[in-house]
Amino acid sequence: MSDFLRALSEREQLLYQRTVAFTGTMESKEAQLRSSGIIEEYRQLHAAYWALLQASSDKQEQVELLKRVVFLNWYQWAEPTIYSGIDELDEEVVQAAYSLLDSWLEHDTLDQEFRWMLSYYATWDYAILPYSENHLPFLTAFVREASQSVVYPPQGQLPRHSMDNRGQMGRYWQSVGLEIS
C-alpha cells in the first residue's frame, strides 16, 4: 500500500469514527453530518481515491482504488447517510469509475474478490443501472445477470484481517462475516 493510499485509508477511518459518534434522531444526525462537513469530506475522499487511481502506475493499487470507489458509489445508495456519512458523491467521479469498470469487465481483468463484490452490489441494481444502462454494456450485462441470482460473499473464507485498513469497504465486509473469525 502506497503512502498516499495509507493516508486516505486513515482519513476515511477518522471520518467513519466521527460519523458513528453522532447521536440523536435521524434528522438530527443528518443535520450534524452536514454541518460538521463530514458529507463534503466523504465527497472529497471519494474524488481523492479516484485521482490516486488515475495517477497510479501500480496495477494492484489501481484495482484496490477502484474497489473502494465502486464500494462508495454503491454504499451511498445501500446505506442511509446517517450511518455511513456518505451522500451526494461527485456524479462525474461515479460515472468515470463505472466507465473504467465497464472496460475492465470487457477485457475480463477483474480479480475474483472484485467479481464477488460487484456481484453482491448488483443485487441493488438501482444503485448501478442508472449509471450504466444504454452506454456501459458490459457493466449493465454483469449487473442484470448477477442481480437475477443473488450471489452471497464467501462467508468465513478470507484470512483474518484481510479487510483491515480498507476503509468503510473493509469494515462492511468484516461486518457481514467475510473473514475467518
Short mmCIF file of N, CA and C in Angstrom, two decimals:
data_model
loop_
_atom_site.label_atom_id
_atom_site.label_comp_id
_atom_site.label_asym_id
_atom_site.label_seq_id
_atom_site.Cartn_x
_atom_site.Cartn_y
_atom_site.Cartn_z
N MET A 1 0.85 -1.17 0.00
CA MET A 1 0.00 0.00 0.00
C MET A 1 0.90 1.24 0.00
N SER A 2 0.63 2.14 -0.93
CA SER A 2 1.43 3.36 -1.01
C SER A 2 1.13 4.28 0.17
N ASP A 3 2.02 5.20 0.41
CA ASP A 3 1.80 6.17 1.49
C ASP A 3 0.54 6.98 1.24
N PHE A 4 0.27 7.30 -0.03
CA PHE A 4 -0.93 8.07 -0.35
C PHE A 4 -2.20 7.28 -0.03
N LEU A 5 -2.23 6.02 -0.41
CA LEU A 5 -3.39 5.18 -0.13
C LEU A 5 -3.53 4.98 1.37
N ARG A 6 -2.44 4.78 2.06
CA ARG A 6 -2.48 4.62 3.52
C ARG A 6 -3.07 5.89 4.17
N ALA A 7 -2.65 7.05 3.70
CA ALA A 7 -3.15 8.32 4.25
C ALA A 7 -4.65 8.46 3.99
N LEU A 8 -5.11 8.08 2.80
CA LEU A 8 -6.54 8.14 2.50
C LEU A 8 -7.32 7.15 3.37
N SER A 9 -6.76 5.98 3.59
CA SER A 9 -7.40 4.98 4.46
C SER A 9 -7.55 5.51 5.87
N GLU A 10 -6.50 6.12 6.37
CA GLU A 10 -6.55 6.69 7.73
C GLU A 10 -7.57 7.82 7.80
N ARG A 11 -7.61 8.64 6.76
CA ARG A 11 -8.59 9.73 6.71
C ARG A 11 -10.01 9.17 6.72
N GLU A 12 -10.24 8.11 5.95
CA GLU A 12 -11.56 7.51 5.91
C GLU A 12 -11.93 6.90 7.26
N GLN A 13 -10.99 6.29 7.92
CA GLN A 13 -11.24 5.73 9.25
C GLN A 13 -11.67 6.82 10.23
N LEU A 14 -11.00 7.96 10.19
CA LEU A 14 -11.36 9.08 11.07
C LEU A 14 -12.75 9.61 10.73
N LEU A 15 -13.07 9.70 9.45
CA LEU A 15 -14.41 10.15 9.05
C LEU A 15 -15.47 9.19 9.57
N TYR A 16 -15.21 7.91 9.44
CA TYR A 16 -16.17 6.92 9.93
C TYR A 16 -16.36 7.05 11.44
N GLN A 17 -15.28 7.20 12.18
CA GLN A 17 -15.37 7.34 13.64
C GLN A 17 -16.18 8.58 14.01
N ARG A 18 -15.98 9.67 13.30
CA ARG A 18 -16.76 10.88 13.56
C ARG A 18 -18.23 10.66 13.22
N THR A 19 -18.49 9.94 12.13
CA THR A 19 -19.86 9.68 11.70
C THR A 19 -20.64 8.90 12.75
N VAL A 20 -20.07 7.82 13.25
CA VAL A 20 -20.80 6.97 14.19
C VAL A 20 -20.89 7.58 15.59
N ALA A 21 -20.16 8.64 15.84
CA ALA A 21 -20.19 9.28 17.16
C ALA A 21 -21.42 10.16 17.36
N PHE A 22 -22.08 10.56 16.28
CA PHE A 22 -23.25 11.43 16.42
C PHE A 22 -24.41 10.67 17.03
N THR A 23 -25.20 11.36 17.81
CA THR A 23 -26.37 10.76 18.46
C THR A 23 -27.59 11.63 18.18
N GLY A 24 -28.74 11.08 18.50
CA GLY A 24 -29.98 11.82 18.33
C GLY A 24 -30.87 11.16 17.30
N THR A 25 -31.88 11.91 16.88
CA THR A 25 -32.82 11.39 15.89
C THR A 25 -32.13 11.30 14.53
N MET A 26 -32.79 10.63 13.62
CA MET A 26 -32.23 10.52 12.26
C MET A 26 -32.03 11.91 11.66
N GLU A 27 -33.01 12.77 11.84
CA GLU A 27 -32.93 14.12 11.29
C GLU A 27 -31.79 14.91 11.92
N SER A 28 -31.65 14.75 13.23
CA SER A 28 -30.59 15.45 13.95
C SER A 28 -29.21 14.96 13.52
N LYS A 29 -29.08 13.65 13.36
CA LYS A 29 -27.79 13.09 12.94
C LYS A 29 -27.42 13.56 11.53
N GLU A 30 -28.40 13.57 10.64
CA GLU A 30 -28.09 14.04 9.28
C GLU A 30 -27.70 15.51 9.29
N ALA A 31 -28.39 16.31 10.08
CA ALA A 31 -28.03 17.73 10.19
C ALA A 31 -26.61 17.89 10.74
N GLN A 32 -26.26 17.08 11.73
CA GLN A 32 -24.91 17.13 12.30
C GLN A 32 -23.85 16.73 11.26
N LEU A 33 -24.16 15.71 10.48
CA LEU A 33 -23.23 15.27 9.44
C LEU A 33 -22.99 16.37 8.41
N ARG A 34 -24.07 17.06 8.05
CA ARG A 34 -23.94 18.14 7.07
C ARG A 34 -23.20 19.33 7.66
N SER A 35 -23.60 19.75 8.85
CA SER A 35 -22.98 20.96 9.43
C SER A 35 -21.52 20.73 9.83
N SER A 36 -21.17 19.51 10.15
CA SER A 36 -19.78 19.21 10.53
C SER A 36 -18.87 19.08 9.31
N GLY A 37 -19.47 18.98 8.13
CA GLY A 37 -18.68 18.86 6.90
C GLY A 37 -18.32 17.44 6.53
N ILE A 38 -18.81 16.46 7.28
CA ILE A 38 -18.44 15.06 7.01
C ILE A 38 -18.89 14.62 5.62
N ILE A 39 -20.10 14.99 5.24
CA ILE A 39 -20.60 14.58 3.92
C ILE A 39 -19.70 15.15 2.82
N GLU A 40 -19.32 16.41 2.95
CA GLU A 40 -18.42 17.02 1.98
C GLU A 40 -17.04 16.37 2.02
N GLU A 41 -16.58 16.02 3.21
CA GLU A 41 -15.27 15.35 3.32
C GLU A 41 -15.29 13.98 2.65
N TYR A 42 -16.42 13.26 2.77
CA TYR A 42 -16.52 11.97 2.08
C TYR A 42 -16.52 12.17 0.57
N ARG A 43 -17.19 13.22 0.13
CA ARG A 43 -17.20 13.54 -1.31
C ARG A 43 -15.76 13.78 -1.79
N GLN A 44 -15.00 14.52 -1.00
CA GLN A 44 -13.60 14.81 -1.35
C GLN A 44 -12.74 13.54 -1.29
N LEU A 45 -12.99 12.70 -0.30
CA LEU A 45 -12.24 11.44 -0.18
C LEU A 45 -12.49 10.54 -1.39
N HIS A 46 -13.74 10.44 -1.78
CA HIS A 46 -14.14 9.66 -2.96
C HIS A 46 -13.38 10.17 -4.18
N ALA A 47 -13.36 11.47 -4.37
CA ALA A 47 -12.64 12.07 -5.50
C ALA A 47 -11.13 11.85 -5.38
N ALA A 48 -10.62 11.86 -4.16
CA ALA A 48 -9.18 11.63 -3.94
C ALA A 48 -8.80 10.18 -4.28
N TYR A 49 -9.66 9.23 -3.92
CA TYR A 49 -9.40 7.84 -4.32
C TYR A 49 -9.33 7.75 -5.85
N TRP A 50 -10.26 8.40 -6.51
CA TRP A 50 -10.30 8.37 -7.98
C TRP A 50 -9.05 9.02 -8.57
N ALA A 51 -8.67 10.17 -8.04
CA ALA A 51 -7.48 10.88 -8.54
C ALA A 51 -6.23 10.02 -8.36
N LEU A 52 -6.12 9.35 -7.21
CA LEU A 52 -4.97 8.49 -6.97
C LEU A 52 -4.97 7.31 -7.95
N LEU A 53 -6.13 6.76 -8.21
CA LEU A 53 -6.24 5.66 -9.18
C LEU A 53 -5.71 6.12 -10.54
N GLN A 54 -6.11 7.30 -10.96
CA GLN A 54 -5.68 7.81 -12.26
C GLN A 54 -4.17 8.08 -12.30
N ALA A 55 -3.61 8.46 -11.17
CA ALA A 55 -2.18 8.80 -11.12
C ALA A 55 -1.28 7.58 -10.90
N SER A 56 -1.85 6.51 -10.39
CA SER A 56 -1.05 5.34 -10.02
C SER A 56 -0.64 4.52 -11.24
N SER A 57 0.58 4.03 -11.20
CA SER A 57 1.05 3.11 -12.25
C SER A 57 1.10 1.67 -11.74
N ASP A 58 0.74 1.48 -10.47
CA ASP A 58 0.75 0.17 -9.84
C ASP A 58 -0.61 -0.49 -10.05
N LYS A 59 -0.64 -1.58 -10.80
CA LYS A 59 -1.90 -2.25 -11.14
C LYS A 59 -2.65 -2.72 -9.90
N GLN A 60 -1.96 -3.29 -8.92
CA GLN A 60 -2.63 -3.74 -7.69
C GLN A 60 -3.28 -2.57 -6.97
N GLU A 61 -2.58 -1.45 -6.91
CA GLU A 61 -3.15 -0.28 -6.25
C GLU A 61 -4.35 0.24 -7.04
N GLN A 62 -4.28 0.23 -8.35
CA GLN A 62 -5.41 0.67 -9.17
C GLN A 62 -6.65 -0.18 -8.88
N VAL A 63 -6.44 -1.50 -8.79
CA VAL A 63 -7.56 -2.41 -8.50
C VAL A 63 -8.16 -2.08 -7.14
N GLU A 64 -7.32 -1.92 -6.13
CA GLU A 64 -7.80 -1.60 -4.78
C GLU A 64 -8.55 -0.27 -4.78
N LEU A 65 -8.03 0.70 -5.46
CA LEU A 65 -8.68 2.01 -5.50
C LEU A 65 -10.02 1.95 -6.22
N LEU A 66 -10.10 1.22 -7.32
CA LEU A 66 -11.39 1.11 -8.00
C LEU A 66 -12.38 0.35 -7.12
N LYS A 67 -11.93 -0.65 -6.40
CA LYS A 67 -12.82 -1.35 -5.46
C LYS A 67 -13.41 -0.37 -4.46
N ARG A 68 -12.57 0.51 -3.93
CA ARG A 68 -13.05 1.46 -2.93
C ARG A 68 -14.00 2.49 -3.52
N VAL A 69 -13.68 3.00 -4.69
CA VAL A 69 -14.56 3.98 -5.33
C VAL A 69 -15.91 3.34 -5.65
N VAL A 70 -15.89 2.14 -6.23
CA VAL A 70 -17.14 1.46 -6.57
C VAL A 70 -17.93 1.13 -5.30
N PHE A 71 -17.26 0.72 -4.24
CA PHE A 71 -17.95 0.48 -2.98
C PHE A 71 -18.66 1.75 -2.53
N LEU A 72 -17.97 2.88 -2.50
CA LEU A 72 -18.59 4.13 -2.06
C LEU A 72 -19.74 4.53 -2.98
N ASN A 73 -19.58 4.30 -4.29
CA ASN A 73 -20.67 4.57 -5.24
C ASN A 73 -21.92 3.80 -4.81
N TRP A 74 -21.73 2.52 -4.53
CA TRP A 74 -22.84 1.64 -4.15
C TRP A 74 -23.37 1.98 -2.77
N TYR A 75 -22.48 2.20 -1.82
CA TYR A 75 -22.87 2.37 -0.42
C TYR A 75 -23.69 3.63 -0.20
N GLN A 76 -23.49 4.65 -1.02
CA GLN A 76 -24.30 5.85 -0.85
C GLN A 76 -25.78 5.55 -1.09
N TRP A 77 -26.08 4.51 -1.86
CA TRP A 77 -27.47 4.11 -2.11
C TRP A 77 -27.92 2.98 -1.19
N ALA A 78 -27.01 2.15 -0.75
CA ALA A 78 -27.37 0.96 0.03
C ALA A 78 -27.52 1.24 1.52
N GLU A 79 -26.83 2.24 2.03
CA GLU A 79 -26.83 2.51 3.48
C GLU A 79 -27.26 3.96 3.72
N PRO A 80 -28.16 4.18 4.67
CA PRO A 80 -28.57 5.56 4.95
C PRO A 80 -27.38 6.44 5.36
N THR A 81 -27.44 7.67 4.93
CA THR A 81 -26.39 8.65 5.21
C THR A 81 -26.06 8.74 6.69
N ILE A 82 -27.06 8.62 7.55
CA ILE A 82 -26.80 8.79 8.99
C ILE A 82 -25.90 7.70 9.55
N TYR A 83 -25.78 6.58 8.86
CA TYR A 83 -24.90 5.51 9.30
C TYR A 83 -23.55 5.52 8.58
N SER A 84 -23.55 6.03 7.35
CA SER A 84 -22.32 5.97 6.54
C SER A 84 -21.58 7.30 6.45
N GLY A 85 -22.32 8.40 6.55
CA GLY A 85 -21.72 9.72 6.33
C GLY A 85 -21.57 10.04 4.85
N ILE A 86 -22.06 9.16 3.99
CA ILE A 86 -21.86 9.30 2.54
C ILE A 86 -23.15 9.75 1.88
N ASP A 87 -23.04 10.80 1.09
CA ASP A 87 -24.17 11.31 0.32
C ASP A 87 -23.62 12.28 -0.72
N GLU A 88 -24.35 12.41 -1.80
CA GLU A 88 -24.03 13.43 -2.81
C GLU A 88 -22.60 13.32 -3.33
N LEU A 89 -22.18 12.11 -3.68
CA LEU A 89 -20.85 11.94 -4.29
C LEU A 89 -20.83 12.62 -5.65
N ASP A 90 -19.65 13.00 -6.09
CA ASP A 90 -19.48 13.67 -7.38
C ASP A 90 -19.91 12.72 -8.50
N GLU A 91 -20.96 13.11 -9.21
CA GLU A 91 -21.52 12.26 -10.27
C GLU A 91 -20.51 11.98 -11.38
N GLU A 92 -19.63 12.92 -11.65
CA GLU A 92 -18.61 12.70 -12.69
C GLU A 92 -17.64 11.60 -12.27
N VAL A 93 -17.29 11.57 -11.00
CA VAL A 93 -16.39 10.52 -10.50
C VAL A 93 -17.12 9.18 -10.52
N VAL A 94 -18.37 9.17 -10.08
CA VAL A 94 -19.16 7.93 -10.10
C VAL A 94 -19.20 7.38 -11.52
N GLN A 95 -19.55 8.24 -12.47
CA GLN A 95 -19.68 7.80 -13.86
C GLN A 95 -18.34 7.35 -14.44
N ALA A 96 -17.29 8.09 -14.15
CA ALA A 96 -15.96 7.72 -14.66
C ALA A 96 -15.52 6.36 -14.11
N ALA A 97 -15.79 6.13 -12.83
CA ALA A 97 -15.42 4.84 -12.22
C ALA A 97 -16.19 3.70 -12.87
N TYR A 98 -17.48 3.91 -13.11
CA TYR A 98 -18.27 2.86 -13.76
C TYR A 98 -17.82 2.65 -15.21
N SER A 99 -17.39 3.70 -15.87
CA SER A 99 -16.87 3.56 -17.24
C SER A 99 -15.60 2.71 -17.24
N LEU A 100 -14.70 2.98 -16.29
CA LEU A 100 -13.49 2.17 -16.19
C LEU A 100 -13.83 0.72 -15.84
N LEU A 101 -14.77 0.54 -14.93
CA LEU A 101 -15.19 -0.80 -14.55
C LEU A 101 -15.77 -1.54 -15.76
N ASP A 102 -16.54 -0.85 -16.59
CA ASP A 102 -17.08 -1.44 -17.81
C ASP A 102 -15.95 -1.94 -18.71
N SER A 103 -14.92 -1.14 -18.85
CA SER A 103 -13.76 -1.53 -19.66
C SER A 103 -13.06 -2.75 -19.08
N TRP A 104 -12.89 -2.77 -17.77
CA TRP A 104 -12.25 -3.92 -17.13
C TRP A 104 -13.09 -5.18 -17.30
N LEU A 105 -14.41 -5.03 -17.24
CA LEU A 105 -15.28 -6.18 -17.47
C LEU A 105 -15.15 -6.66 -18.92
N GLU A 106 -15.09 -5.72 -19.85
CA GLU A 106 -14.94 -6.07 -21.26
C GLU A 106 -13.67 -6.88 -21.50
N HIS A 107 -12.61 -6.51 -20.82
CA HIS A 107 -11.32 -7.18 -21.01
C HIS A 107 -11.06 -8.28 -19.97
N ASP A 108 -12.09 -8.58 -19.17
CA ASP A 108 -12.02 -9.66 -18.18
C ASP A 108 -10.80 -9.53 -17.27
N THR A 109 -10.61 -8.34 -16.70
CA THR A 109 -9.44 -8.11 -15.85
C THR A 109 -9.78 -7.94 -14.37
N LEU A 110 -11.01 -8.24 -13.96
CA LEU A 110 -11.36 -8.15 -12.54
C LEU A 110 -10.82 -9.37 -11.81
N ASP A 111 -10.28 -9.15 -10.62
CA ASP A 111 -9.86 -10.30 -9.82
C ASP A 111 -11.09 -10.95 -9.17
N GLN A 112 -10.89 -12.11 -8.59
CA GLN A 112 -12.01 -12.86 -8.02
C GLN A 112 -12.71 -12.07 -6.92
N GLU A 113 -11.94 -11.41 -6.07
CA GLU A 113 -12.54 -10.61 -5.00
C GLU A 113 -13.44 -9.53 -5.57
N PHE A 114 -12.98 -8.82 -6.57
CA PHE A 114 -13.78 -7.74 -7.16
C PHE A 114 -15.04 -8.30 -7.81
N ARG A 115 -14.95 -9.47 -8.42
CA ARG A 115 -16.12 -10.08 -9.07
C ARG A 115 -17.23 -10.39 -8.06
N TRP A 116 -16.86 -11.01 -6.92
CA TRP A 116 -17.94 -11.31 -5.98
C TRP A 116 -18.44 -10.05 -5.29
N MET A 117 -17.55 -9.07 -5.08
CA MET A 117 -18.02 -7.79 -4.54
C MET A 117 -19.06 -7.18 -5.48
N LEU A 118 -18.71 -7.10 -6.75
CA LEU A 118 -19.60 -6.49 -7.73
C LEU A 118 -20.88 -7.31 -7.89
N SER A 119 -20.78 -8.62 -7.82
CA SER A 119 -21.99 -9.46 -7.88
C SER A 119 -22.92 -9.14 -6.73
N TYR A 120 -22.37 -8.95 -5.57
CA TYR A 120 -23.16 -8.60 -4.39
C TYR A 120 -23.79 -7.22 -4.57
N TYR A 121 -23.01 -6.24 -4.99
CA TYR A 121 -23.55 -4.89 -5.19
C TYR A 121 -24.66 -4.90 -6.24
N ALA A 122 -24.55 -5.78 -7.22
CA ALA A 122 -25.51 -5.83 -8.31
C ALA A 122 -26.91 -6.22 -7.85
N THR A 123 -27.03 -6.85 -6.68
CA THR A 123 -28.36 -7.17 -6.18
C THR A 123 -29.13 -5.90 -5.82
N TRP A 124 -28.43 -4.80 -5.68
CA TRP A 124 -29.03 -3.47 -5.53
C TRP A 124 -28.89 -2.78 -6.90
N ASP A 125 -29.52 -3.37 -7.91
CA ASP A 125 -29.31 -2.88 -9.27
C ASP A 125 -29.65 -1.40 -9.43
N TYR A 126 -30.56 -0.88 -8.62
CA TYR A 126 -30.92 0.54 -8.69
C TYR A 126 -29.76 1.46 -8.33
N ALA A 127 -28.72 0.91 -7.73
CA ALA A 127 -27.55 1.72 -7.37
C ALA A 127 -26.54 1.79 -8.52
N ILE A 128 -26.69 0.92 -9.51
CA ILE A 128 -25.70 0.86 -10.60
C ILE A 128 -26.34 1.11 -11.97
N LEU A 129 -27.48 0.47 -12.24
CA LEU A 129 -28.06 0.56 -13.58
C LEU A 129 -28.34 1.98 -14.07
N PRO A 130 -28.78 2.90 -13.22
CA PRO A 130 -28.99 4.27 -13.74
C PRO A 130 -27.72 4.89 -14.33
N TYR A 131 -26.57 4.42 -13.91
CA TYR A 131 -25.30 4.93 -14.43
C TYR A 131 -24.81 4.15 -15.64
N SER A 132 -25.29 2.93 -15.81
CA SER A 132 -24.71 2.06 -16.85
C SER A 132 -25.61 1.81 -18.05
N GLU A 133 -26.92 1.79 -17.83
CA GLU A 133 -27.82 1.43 -18.93
C GLU A 133 -27.63 2.35 -20.13
N ASN A 134 -27.69 1.76 -21.28
CA ASN A 134 -27.63 2.44 -22.57
C ASN A 134 -26.24 2.92 -23.00
N HIS A 135 -25.21 2.81 -22.15
CA HIS A 135 -23.89 3.24 -22.62
C HIS A 135 -22.72 2.48 -22.01
N LEU A 136 -22.96 1.63 -21.05
CA LEU A 136 -21.90 0.79 -20.48
C LEU A 136 -22.38 -0.66 -20.57
N PRO A 137 -22.25 -1.27 -21.74
CA PRO A 137 -22.90 -2.57 -21.98
C PRO A 137 -22.37 -3.72 -21.12
N PHE A 138 -21.09 -3.74 -20.81
CA PHE A 138 -20.54 -4.87 -20.06
C PHE A 138 -20.94 -4.80 -18.59
N LEU A 139 -20.93 -3.60 -18.03
CA LEU A 139 -21.38 -3.42 -16.65
C LEU A 139 -22.87 -3.70 -16.54
N THR A 140 -23.65 -3.19 -17.48
CA THR A 140 -25.10 -3.43 -17.47
C THR A 140 -25.41 -4.92 -17.53
N ALA A 141 -24.75 -5.63 -18.43
CA ALA A 141 -24.98 -7.08 -18.56
C ALA A 141 -24.57 -7.81 -17.29
N PHE A 142 -23.44 -7.43 -16.70
CA PHE A 142 -22.98 -8.06 -15.47
C PHE A 142 -24.02 -7.86 -14.36
N VAL A 143 -24.50 -6.64 -14.21
CA VAL A 143 -25.46 -6.33 -13.14
C VAL A 143 -26.76 -7.09 -13.37
N ARG A 144 -27.26 -7.09 -14.57
CA ARG A 144 -28.52 -7.79 -14.85
C ARG A 144 -28.39 -9.29 -14.59
N GLU A 145 -27.30 -9.86 -15.00
CA GLU A 145 -27.09 -11.30 -14.79
C GLU A 145 -26.93 -11.61 -13.31
N ALA A 146 -26.12 -10.85 -12.62
CA ALA A 146 -25.86 -11.11 -11.20
C ALA A 146 -27.07 -10.83 -10.34
N SER A 147 -27.85 -9.79 -10.67
CA SER A 147 -28.97 -9.42 -9.82
C SER A 147 -30.11 -10.42 -9.90
N GLN A 148 -30.11 -11.28 -10.91
CA GLN A 148 -31.15 -12.30 -11.02
C GLN A 148 -30.87 -13.52 -10.17
N SER A 149 -29.66 -13.67 -9.74
CA SER A 149 -29.31 -14.79 -8.86
C SER A 149 -28.42 -14.22 -7.76
N VAL A 150 -29.03 -13.93 -6.64
CA VAL A 150 -28.30 -13.29 -5.55
C VAL A 150 -27.04 -14.08 -5.24
N VAL A 151 -25.92 -13.41 -5.29
CA VAL A 151 -24.64 -14.04 -5.02
C VAL A 151 -24.18 -13.56 -3.66
N TYR A 152 -23.96 -14.50 -2.78
CA TYR A 152 -23.51 -14.15 -1.43
C TYR A 152 -22.00 -14.12 -1.38
N PRO A 153 -21.46 -13.25 -0.55
CA PRO A 153 -20.00 -13.22 -0.41
C PRO A 153 -19.51 -14.51 0.24
N PRO A 154 -18.27 -14.85 0.03
CA PRO A 154 -17.73 -16.10 0.59
C PRO A 154 -17.54 -16.02 2.10
N GLN A 155 -18.53 -16.47 2.84
CA GLN A 155 -18.53 -16.37 4.30
C GLN A 155 -17.35 -17.11 4.93
N GLY A 156 -16.64 -16.40 5.80
CA GLY A 156 -15.58 -17.01 6.58
C GLY A 156 -14.45 -17.63 5.78
N GLN A 157 -14.23 -17.15 4.58
CA GLN A 157 -13.21 -17.77 3.73
C GLN A 157 -11.96 -16.94 3.54
N LEU A 158 -12.01 -15.69 3.92
CA LEU A 158 -10.81 -14.86 3.78
C LEU A 158 -10.01 -14.88 5.08
N PRO A 159 -8.72 -14.77 4.98
CA PRO A 159 -7.90 -14.75 6.19
C PRO A 159 -8.29 -13.58 7.10
N ARG A 160 -8.20 -13.82 8.38
CA ARG A 160 -8.48 -12.78 9.36
C ARG A 160 -7.61 -11.56 9.07
N HIS A 161 -8.19 -10.39 9.20
CA HIS A 161 -7.54 -9.09 9.00
C HIS A 161 -7.31 -8.74 7.53
N SER A 162 -7.78 -9.55 6.60
CA SER A 162 -7.56 -9.22 5.18
C SER A 162 -8.35 -7.99 4.74
N MET A 163 -9.33 -7.59 5.53
CA MET A 163 -10.11 -6.40 5.20
C MET A 163 -9.72 -5.21 6.09
N ASP A 164 -8.71 -5.37 6.91
CA ASP A 164 -8.23 -4.25 7.75
C ASP A 164 -7.65 -3.15 6.86
N ASN A 165 -7.78 -1.93 7.33
CA ASN A 165 -7.20 -0.76 6.66
C ASN A 165 -7.68 -0.59 5.22
N ARG A 166 -8.94 -0.94 5.00
CA ARG A 166 -9.51 -0.81 3.65
C ARG A 166 -10.75 0.07 3.67
N GLY A 167 -10.78 1.03 4.61
CA GLY A 167 -11.88 1.99 4.66
C GLY A 167 -13.19 1.35 5.07
N GLN A 168 -14.28 2.06 4.74
CA GLN A 168 -15.60 1.52 5.07
C GLN A 168 -15.86 0.23 4.31
N MET A 169 -15.26 0.09 3.14
CA MET A 169 -15.41 -1.15 2.39
C MET A 169 -14.95 -2.33 3.24
N GLY A 170 -13.79 -2.22 3.84
CA GLY A 170 -13.28 -3.29 4.69
C GLY A 170 -14.15 -3.54 5.91
N ARG A 171 -14.58 -2.44 6.54
CA ARG A 171 -15.46 -2.57 7.71
C ARG A 171 -16.76 -3.29 7.34
N TYR A 172 -17.32 -2.91 6.19
CA TYR A 172 -18.56 -3.52 5.75
C TYR A 172 -18.38 -5.03 5.56
N TRP A 173 -17.35 -5.41 4.83
CA TRP A 173 -17.15 -6.83 4.55
C TRP A 173 -16.83 -7.61 5.82
N GLN A 174 -16.15 -7.01 6.77
CA GLN A 174 -15.93 -7.68 8.05
C GLN A 174 -17.26 -7.87 8.78
N SER A 175 -18.15 -6.88 8.68
CA SER A 175 -19.43 -6.95 9.40
C SER A 175 -20.35 -8.04 8.88
N VAL A 176 -20.19 -8.44 7.62
CA VAL A 176 -21.04 -9.50 7.07
C VAL A 176 -20.39 -10.87 7.17
N GLY A 177 -19.30 -10.97 7.92
CA GLY A 177 -18.70 -12.27 8.22
C GLY A 177 -17.81 -12.83 7.14
N LEU A 178 -17.18 -11.97 6.39
CA LEU A 178 -16.34 -12.42 5.29
C LEU A 178 -15.07 -13.12 5.75
N GLU A 179 -14.51 -12.64 6.84
CA GLU A 179 -13.23 -13.19 7.30
C GLU A 179 -13.44 -14.36 8.26
N ILE A 180 -12.43 -15.21 8.33
CA ILE A 180 -12.44 -16.30 9.30
C ILE A 180 -12.38 -15.67 10.69
N SER A 181 -13.26 -16.11 11.57
CA SER A 181 -13.27 -15.50 12.92
C SER A 181 -12.31 -16.17 13.86
#
